[in-house]
Coordinates of C-alpha atoms in Angstrom, one line a residue:
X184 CA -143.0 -97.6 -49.3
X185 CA -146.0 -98.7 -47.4
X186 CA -146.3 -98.1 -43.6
X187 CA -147.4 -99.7 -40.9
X188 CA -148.5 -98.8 -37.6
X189 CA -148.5 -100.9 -34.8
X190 CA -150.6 -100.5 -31.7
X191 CA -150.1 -102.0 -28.5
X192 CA -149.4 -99.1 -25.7
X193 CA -149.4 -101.1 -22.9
X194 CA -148.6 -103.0 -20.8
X195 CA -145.2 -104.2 -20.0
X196 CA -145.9 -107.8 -20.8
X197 CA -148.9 -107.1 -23.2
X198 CA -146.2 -105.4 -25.1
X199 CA -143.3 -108.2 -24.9
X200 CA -146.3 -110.8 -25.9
X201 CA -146.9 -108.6 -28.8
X202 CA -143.1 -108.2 -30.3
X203 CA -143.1 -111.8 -31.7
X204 CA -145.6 -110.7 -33.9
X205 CA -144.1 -107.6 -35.4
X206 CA -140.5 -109.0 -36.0
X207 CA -142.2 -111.3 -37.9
X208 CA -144.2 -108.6 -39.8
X209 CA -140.8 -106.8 -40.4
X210 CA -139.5 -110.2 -41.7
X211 CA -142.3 -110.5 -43.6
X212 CA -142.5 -107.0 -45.2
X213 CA -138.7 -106.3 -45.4
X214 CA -139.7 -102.8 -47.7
X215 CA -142.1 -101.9 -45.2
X216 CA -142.0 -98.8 -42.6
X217 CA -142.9 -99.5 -39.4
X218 CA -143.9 -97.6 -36.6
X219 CA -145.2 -98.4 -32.9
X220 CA -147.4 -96.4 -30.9
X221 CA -146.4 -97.1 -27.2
X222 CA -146.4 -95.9 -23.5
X223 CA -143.2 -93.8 -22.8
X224 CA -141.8 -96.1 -20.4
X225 CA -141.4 -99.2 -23.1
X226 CA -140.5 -96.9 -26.1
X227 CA -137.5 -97.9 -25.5
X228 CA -138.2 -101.9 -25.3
X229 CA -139.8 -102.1 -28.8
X230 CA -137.5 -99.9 -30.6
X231 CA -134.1 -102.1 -29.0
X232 CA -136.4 -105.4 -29.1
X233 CA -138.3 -105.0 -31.7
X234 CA -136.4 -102.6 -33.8
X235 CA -138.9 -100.4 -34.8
X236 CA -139.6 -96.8 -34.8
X237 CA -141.5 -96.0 -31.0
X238 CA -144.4 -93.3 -30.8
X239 CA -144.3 -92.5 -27.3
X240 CA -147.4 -91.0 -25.8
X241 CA -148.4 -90.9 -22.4
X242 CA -152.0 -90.8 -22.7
X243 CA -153.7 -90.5 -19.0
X244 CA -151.4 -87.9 -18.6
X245 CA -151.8 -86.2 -21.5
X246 CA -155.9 -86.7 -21.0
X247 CA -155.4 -84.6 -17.3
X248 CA -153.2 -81.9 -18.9
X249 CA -154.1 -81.4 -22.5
X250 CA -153.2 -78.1 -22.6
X251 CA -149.5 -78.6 -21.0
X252 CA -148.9 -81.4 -23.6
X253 CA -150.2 -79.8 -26.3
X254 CA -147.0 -80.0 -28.2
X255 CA -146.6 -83.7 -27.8
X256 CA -150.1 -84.6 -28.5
X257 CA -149.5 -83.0 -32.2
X258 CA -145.9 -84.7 -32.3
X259 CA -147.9 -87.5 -31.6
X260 CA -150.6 -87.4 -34.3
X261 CA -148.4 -85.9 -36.9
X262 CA -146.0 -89.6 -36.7
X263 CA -148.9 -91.5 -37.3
X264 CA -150.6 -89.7 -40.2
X265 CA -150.6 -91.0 -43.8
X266 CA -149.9 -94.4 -42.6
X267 CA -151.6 -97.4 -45.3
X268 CA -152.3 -100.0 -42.4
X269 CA -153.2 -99.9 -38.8
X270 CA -152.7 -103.3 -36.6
X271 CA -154.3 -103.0 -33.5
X272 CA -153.0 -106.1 -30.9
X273 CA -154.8 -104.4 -28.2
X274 CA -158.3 -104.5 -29.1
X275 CA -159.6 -101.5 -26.9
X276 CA -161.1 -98.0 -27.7
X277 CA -158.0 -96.0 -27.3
X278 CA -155.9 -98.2 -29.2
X279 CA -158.4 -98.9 -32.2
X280 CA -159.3 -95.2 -32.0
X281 CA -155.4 -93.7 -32.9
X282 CA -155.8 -96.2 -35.5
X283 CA -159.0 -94.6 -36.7
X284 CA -157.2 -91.0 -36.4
X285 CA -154.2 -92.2 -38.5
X286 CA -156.6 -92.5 -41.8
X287 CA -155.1 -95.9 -42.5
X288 CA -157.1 -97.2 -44.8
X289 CA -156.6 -100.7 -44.3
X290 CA -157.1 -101.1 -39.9
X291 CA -156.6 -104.8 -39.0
X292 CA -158.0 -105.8 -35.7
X293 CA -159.3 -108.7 -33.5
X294 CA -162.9 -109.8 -34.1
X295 CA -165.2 -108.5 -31.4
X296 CA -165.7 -111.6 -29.6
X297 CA -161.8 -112.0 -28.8
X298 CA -161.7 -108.0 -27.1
X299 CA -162.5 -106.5 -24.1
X300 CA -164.2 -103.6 -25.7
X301 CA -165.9 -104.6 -28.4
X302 CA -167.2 -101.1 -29.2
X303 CA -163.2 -101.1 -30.9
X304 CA -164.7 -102.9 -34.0
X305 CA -166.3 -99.5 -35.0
X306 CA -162.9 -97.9 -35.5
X307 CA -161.6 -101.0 -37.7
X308 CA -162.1 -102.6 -40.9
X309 CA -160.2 -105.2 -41.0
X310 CA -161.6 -107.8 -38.2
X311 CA -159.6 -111.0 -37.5
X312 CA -161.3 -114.0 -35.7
X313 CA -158.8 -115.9 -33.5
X314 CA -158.3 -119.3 -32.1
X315 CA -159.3 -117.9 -28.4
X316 CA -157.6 -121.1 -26.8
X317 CA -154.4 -120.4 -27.6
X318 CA -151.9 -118.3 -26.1
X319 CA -152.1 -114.8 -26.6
X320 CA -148.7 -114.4 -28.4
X321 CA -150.4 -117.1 -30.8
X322 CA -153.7 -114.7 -31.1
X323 CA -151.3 -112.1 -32.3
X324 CA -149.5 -114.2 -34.7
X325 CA -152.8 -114.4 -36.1
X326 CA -153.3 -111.1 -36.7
X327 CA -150.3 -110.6 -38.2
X328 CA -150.5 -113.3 -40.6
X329 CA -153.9 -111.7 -41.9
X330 CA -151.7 -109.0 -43.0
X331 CA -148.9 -110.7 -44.4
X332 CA -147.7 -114.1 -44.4
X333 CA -145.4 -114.7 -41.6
X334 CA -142.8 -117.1 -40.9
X335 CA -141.9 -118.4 -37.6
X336 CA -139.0 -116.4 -35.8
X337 CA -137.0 -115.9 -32.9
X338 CA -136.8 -112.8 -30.9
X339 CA -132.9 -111.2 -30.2
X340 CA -133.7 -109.9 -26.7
X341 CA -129.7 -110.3 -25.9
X342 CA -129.6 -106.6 -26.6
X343 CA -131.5 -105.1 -24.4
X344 CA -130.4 -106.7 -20.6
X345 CA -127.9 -104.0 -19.5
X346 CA -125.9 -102.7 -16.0
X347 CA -123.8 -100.3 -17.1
X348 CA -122.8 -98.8 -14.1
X349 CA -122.1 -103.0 -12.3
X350 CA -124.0 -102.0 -9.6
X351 CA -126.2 -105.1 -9.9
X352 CA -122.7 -107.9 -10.8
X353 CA -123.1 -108.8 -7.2
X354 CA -127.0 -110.1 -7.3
X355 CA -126.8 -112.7 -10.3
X356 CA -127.4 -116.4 -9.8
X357 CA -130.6 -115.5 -7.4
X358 CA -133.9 -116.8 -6.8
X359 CA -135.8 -113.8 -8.1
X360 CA -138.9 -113.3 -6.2
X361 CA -141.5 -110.8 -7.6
X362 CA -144.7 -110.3 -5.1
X363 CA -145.9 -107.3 -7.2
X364 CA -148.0 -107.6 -9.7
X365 CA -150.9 -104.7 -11.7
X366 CA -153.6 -105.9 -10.0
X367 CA -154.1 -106.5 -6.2
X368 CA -156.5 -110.1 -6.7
X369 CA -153.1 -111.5 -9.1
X370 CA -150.9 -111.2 -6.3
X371 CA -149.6 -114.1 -4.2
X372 CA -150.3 -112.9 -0.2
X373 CA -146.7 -111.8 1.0
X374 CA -146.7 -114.2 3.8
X375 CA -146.2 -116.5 1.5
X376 CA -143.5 -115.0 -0.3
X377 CA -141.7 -114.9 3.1
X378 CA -141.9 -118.4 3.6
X379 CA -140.6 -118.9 0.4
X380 CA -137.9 -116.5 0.7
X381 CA -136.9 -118.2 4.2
X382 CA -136.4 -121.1 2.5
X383 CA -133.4 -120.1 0.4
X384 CA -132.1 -117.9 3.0
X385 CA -128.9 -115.7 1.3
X386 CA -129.8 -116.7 -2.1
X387 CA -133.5 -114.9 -2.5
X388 CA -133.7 -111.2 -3.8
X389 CA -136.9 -109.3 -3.9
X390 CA -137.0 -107.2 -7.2
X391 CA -139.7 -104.5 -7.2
X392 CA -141.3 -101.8 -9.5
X393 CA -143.1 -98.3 -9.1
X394 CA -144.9 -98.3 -5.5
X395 CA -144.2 -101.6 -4.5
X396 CA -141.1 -101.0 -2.0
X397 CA -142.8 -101.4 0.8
X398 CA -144.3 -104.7 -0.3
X399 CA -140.6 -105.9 -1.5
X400 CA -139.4 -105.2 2.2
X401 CA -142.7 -106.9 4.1
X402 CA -140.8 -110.2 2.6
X403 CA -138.1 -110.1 4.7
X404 CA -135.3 -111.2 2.2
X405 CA -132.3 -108.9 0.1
X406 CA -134.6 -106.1 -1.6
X407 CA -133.4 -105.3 -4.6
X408 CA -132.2 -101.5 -5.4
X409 CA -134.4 -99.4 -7.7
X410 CA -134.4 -100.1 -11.0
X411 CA -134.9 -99.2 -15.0
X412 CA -136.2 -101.4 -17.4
X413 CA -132.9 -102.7 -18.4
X414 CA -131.7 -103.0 -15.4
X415 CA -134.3 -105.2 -14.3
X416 CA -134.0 -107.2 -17.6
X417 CA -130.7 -107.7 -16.2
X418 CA -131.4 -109.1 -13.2
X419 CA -134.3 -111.1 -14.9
X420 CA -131.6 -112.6 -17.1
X421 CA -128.7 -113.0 -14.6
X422 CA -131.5 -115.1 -12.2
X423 CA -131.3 -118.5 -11.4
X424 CA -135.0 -119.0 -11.2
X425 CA -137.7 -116.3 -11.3
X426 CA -141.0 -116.5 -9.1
X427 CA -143.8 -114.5 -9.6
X428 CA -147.7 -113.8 -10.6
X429 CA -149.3 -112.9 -13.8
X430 CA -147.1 -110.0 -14.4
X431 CA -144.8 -108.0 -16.9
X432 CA -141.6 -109.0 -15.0
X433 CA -142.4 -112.3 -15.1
X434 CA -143.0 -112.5 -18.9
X435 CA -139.5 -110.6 -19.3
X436 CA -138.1 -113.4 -18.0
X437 CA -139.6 -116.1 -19.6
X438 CA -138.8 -114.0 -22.9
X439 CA -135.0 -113.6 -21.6
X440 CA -134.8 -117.3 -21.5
X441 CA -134.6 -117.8 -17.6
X442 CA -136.4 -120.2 -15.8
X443 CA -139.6 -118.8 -14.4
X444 CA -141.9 -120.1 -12.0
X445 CA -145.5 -118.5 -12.5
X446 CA -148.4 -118.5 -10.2
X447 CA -151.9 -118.1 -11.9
X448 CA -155.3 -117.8 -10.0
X449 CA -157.7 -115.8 -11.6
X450 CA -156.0 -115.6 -15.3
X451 CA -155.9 -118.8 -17.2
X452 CA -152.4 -119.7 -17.8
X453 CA -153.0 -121.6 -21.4
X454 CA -153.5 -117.9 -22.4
X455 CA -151.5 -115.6 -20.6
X456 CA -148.5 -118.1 -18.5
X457 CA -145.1 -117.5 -19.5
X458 CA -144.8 -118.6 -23.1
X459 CA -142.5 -121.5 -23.6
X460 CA -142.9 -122.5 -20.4
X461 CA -146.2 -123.6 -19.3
X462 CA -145.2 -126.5 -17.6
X463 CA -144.0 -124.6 -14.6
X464 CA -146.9 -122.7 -13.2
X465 CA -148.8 -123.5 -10.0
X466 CA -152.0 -122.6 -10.9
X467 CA -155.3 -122.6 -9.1
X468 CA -157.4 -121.5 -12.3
X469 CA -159.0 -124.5 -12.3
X470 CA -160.2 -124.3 -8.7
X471 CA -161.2 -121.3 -6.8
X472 CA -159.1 -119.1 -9.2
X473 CA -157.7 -117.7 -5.9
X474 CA -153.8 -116.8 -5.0
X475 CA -154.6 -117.5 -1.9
X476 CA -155.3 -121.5 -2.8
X477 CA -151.7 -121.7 -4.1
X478 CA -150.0 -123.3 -1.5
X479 CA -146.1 -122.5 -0.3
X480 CA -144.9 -126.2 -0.4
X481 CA -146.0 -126.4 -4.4
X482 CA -144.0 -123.1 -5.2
X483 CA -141.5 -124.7 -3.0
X484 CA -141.0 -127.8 -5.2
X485 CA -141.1 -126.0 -8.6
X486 CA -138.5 -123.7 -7.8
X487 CA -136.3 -127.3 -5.9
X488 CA -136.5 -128.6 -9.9
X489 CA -135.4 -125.3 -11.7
X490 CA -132.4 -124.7 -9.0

C-alpha cells in the first residue's frame, strides 16, 4: 500500500483551501494511505473533513520547549516515516523540510516561483509549476493532479458543524460579523464594523477567536460566547449572511455553503476571496489596497442583497 503524506499545517483557511485537493487524491488513489501533518488545533478539521489520518504537531511550541515535548516530537516523526510520497501545499521551509525528514522518495511541491520561500525547493523533488492566476484551491488542484489524476469533487462538510450542548440554537439566522482577522493591515477598522452592525440592530452577532474579545465588544453589537472550531462552524452555517476580511472564518463559511460577504484590500481576491463566491467581495485591491478605502455604504449594500 503506498502512503501519502500531506502537508499543509496551517492555517485555518490555508487548510480548508487545501481539503479539496486531498479528497480528491483519496478519490483518486482509493488503495492509498494517507496521512496529514497539521497544527493541533485543526487536527480535528481534516480528519472529520477530510477524512484522513491528522499528525498533530505544534511546532513553535515545541521549537521553545524541545526538551518538554520530547515525547511528541518523536510521536511526531515516527508517523511520518517510511512514507513513498510527500505533497507539500504549503510551499515553506518547515513544511517542505518534514517532507525531507519523512525519506519520501517521491516529494511533490510547488515550483519556486509560486512560494513564499523559495529556499523549500531544496527539500523537494518533485516541483509543480502553477497557473498563478487562479485561485489558490485551483493551485492545489494542480498539485494534486501531478500526482494522480483527479476528478472534480465535492467536499461533505455537513459533518463537522456541531452544538452539542444548544447553547448557540438561539443565535441562528444572524448577520455574522467577523472584525478579526491574522493580520492587523487585513482588518476592516472597527468603526466601521459598528456602523454596520447599527444598521441591523437585533439581528448582528459579533463572532470572535483567540485574543480578539475585546475587539468583538468595541462593535457594540450581541458578542458572541467563546467558541471551538465546531461550534463556530455552527454558527458560520446557521448565519444568514457572514461579513468579514481575508480570514479562516470567512473561508469556513463560504466552504459551509453560507453567504459570505468578503472584504479584500491588500490580498487579491481572484486568489484568495471565498471560493465560489467571488462575486461578493468589496474589494479595494485594485486601488490603494487599503481596508480603510472600503467604504460602509458598499458592505452595506452587499449584505441588503444576500439578506
Amino acid at each position: 500500500m503506498k502512503r501519502v503524506l500531506i502537508l499543509r499545517l496551517s492555517a485555518l483557511g490555508d487548510v480548508i483551501h487545501t481539503i479539496p485537493a486531498v479528497v480528491a487524491l483519496k478519490q483518486a488513489m482509493p488503495d492509498a494511505d494517507f496521512s496529514w501533518v497539521v497544527e493541533s488545533p485543526y487536527a480535528e478539521l481534516v480528519g472529520i473533513v477530510a477524512g484522513v489520518r491528522a499528525v498533530p504537531v505544534r511546532l513553535k511550541r515545541w521549537s521553545r520547549k524541545p526538551f518538554a515535548f520530547r515525547a511528541d516530537m518523536r510521536g511526531a516523526a515516527r508517523a511520518i516515516r517510511g512514507c513513498d510520497v510527500s505533497v507539500d501545499f504549503q510551499g515553506l521551509m518547515k513544511s517542505a523540510g518534514i517532507g525531507w525528514l519523512s525519506r519520501a522518495p517521491e516529494r511533490y511541491g510547488f515550483a519556486p516561483e509560486a512560494i513564499r520561500e523559495r529556499g523549500a525547493v531544496a527539500f523537494t523533488n518533485r516541483r509543480i509549476p502553477v497557473d498563478q492566476s487562479r485561485h489558490v484551491i485551483e493551485w492545489n488542484l494542480q498539485l494534486a493532479e501531478a500526482v494522480a489524476p483527479i476528478r472534480p469533487v465535492d467536499v461533505d462538510w455537513t459533518a463537522f458543524p456541531d452544538d452539542p450542548s444548544g447553547r448557540l440554537a438561539r443565535l441562528g439566522d444572524r448577520v455574522v460579523l467577523l472584525p478579526g482577522a491574522g493580520k492587523p493591515h487585513k482588518q476592516w477598522p472597527a468603526d466601521r464594523f459598528r456602523d454596520l452592525a447599527a444598521r441591523h440592530r437585533d439581528r448582528a452577532l459579533v463572532v470572535w477567536g483567540p485574543g480578539e474579545r475585546g475587539l468583538a465588544e468595541e462593535i457594540g453589537a450581541e458578542v458572541a460566547p467563546e467558541t471551538n472550531l465546531r461550534e463556530l462552524a455552527w454558527l458560520l452555517r446557521h448565519a444568514s449572511v457572514v461579513v468579514g476580511a481575508d480570514t479562516g472564518p470567512l473561508h469556513l463559511a463560504a466552504a459551509l455553503g453560507t453567504r459570505v460577504v468578503g472584504l479584500y484590500g491588500p490580498t487579491d481576491p481572484r486568489r484568495n476571496g471565498p471560493y465560489g463566491q467571488l462575486d461578493r467581495v468589496v474589494s479595494d485591491y485594485g486601488g490603494k489596497r487599503s481596508m480603510a478605502s472600503i467604504g460602509v455604504d458598499a458592505v452595506a449594500r452587499r449584505v441588503a442583497e444576500l439578506k
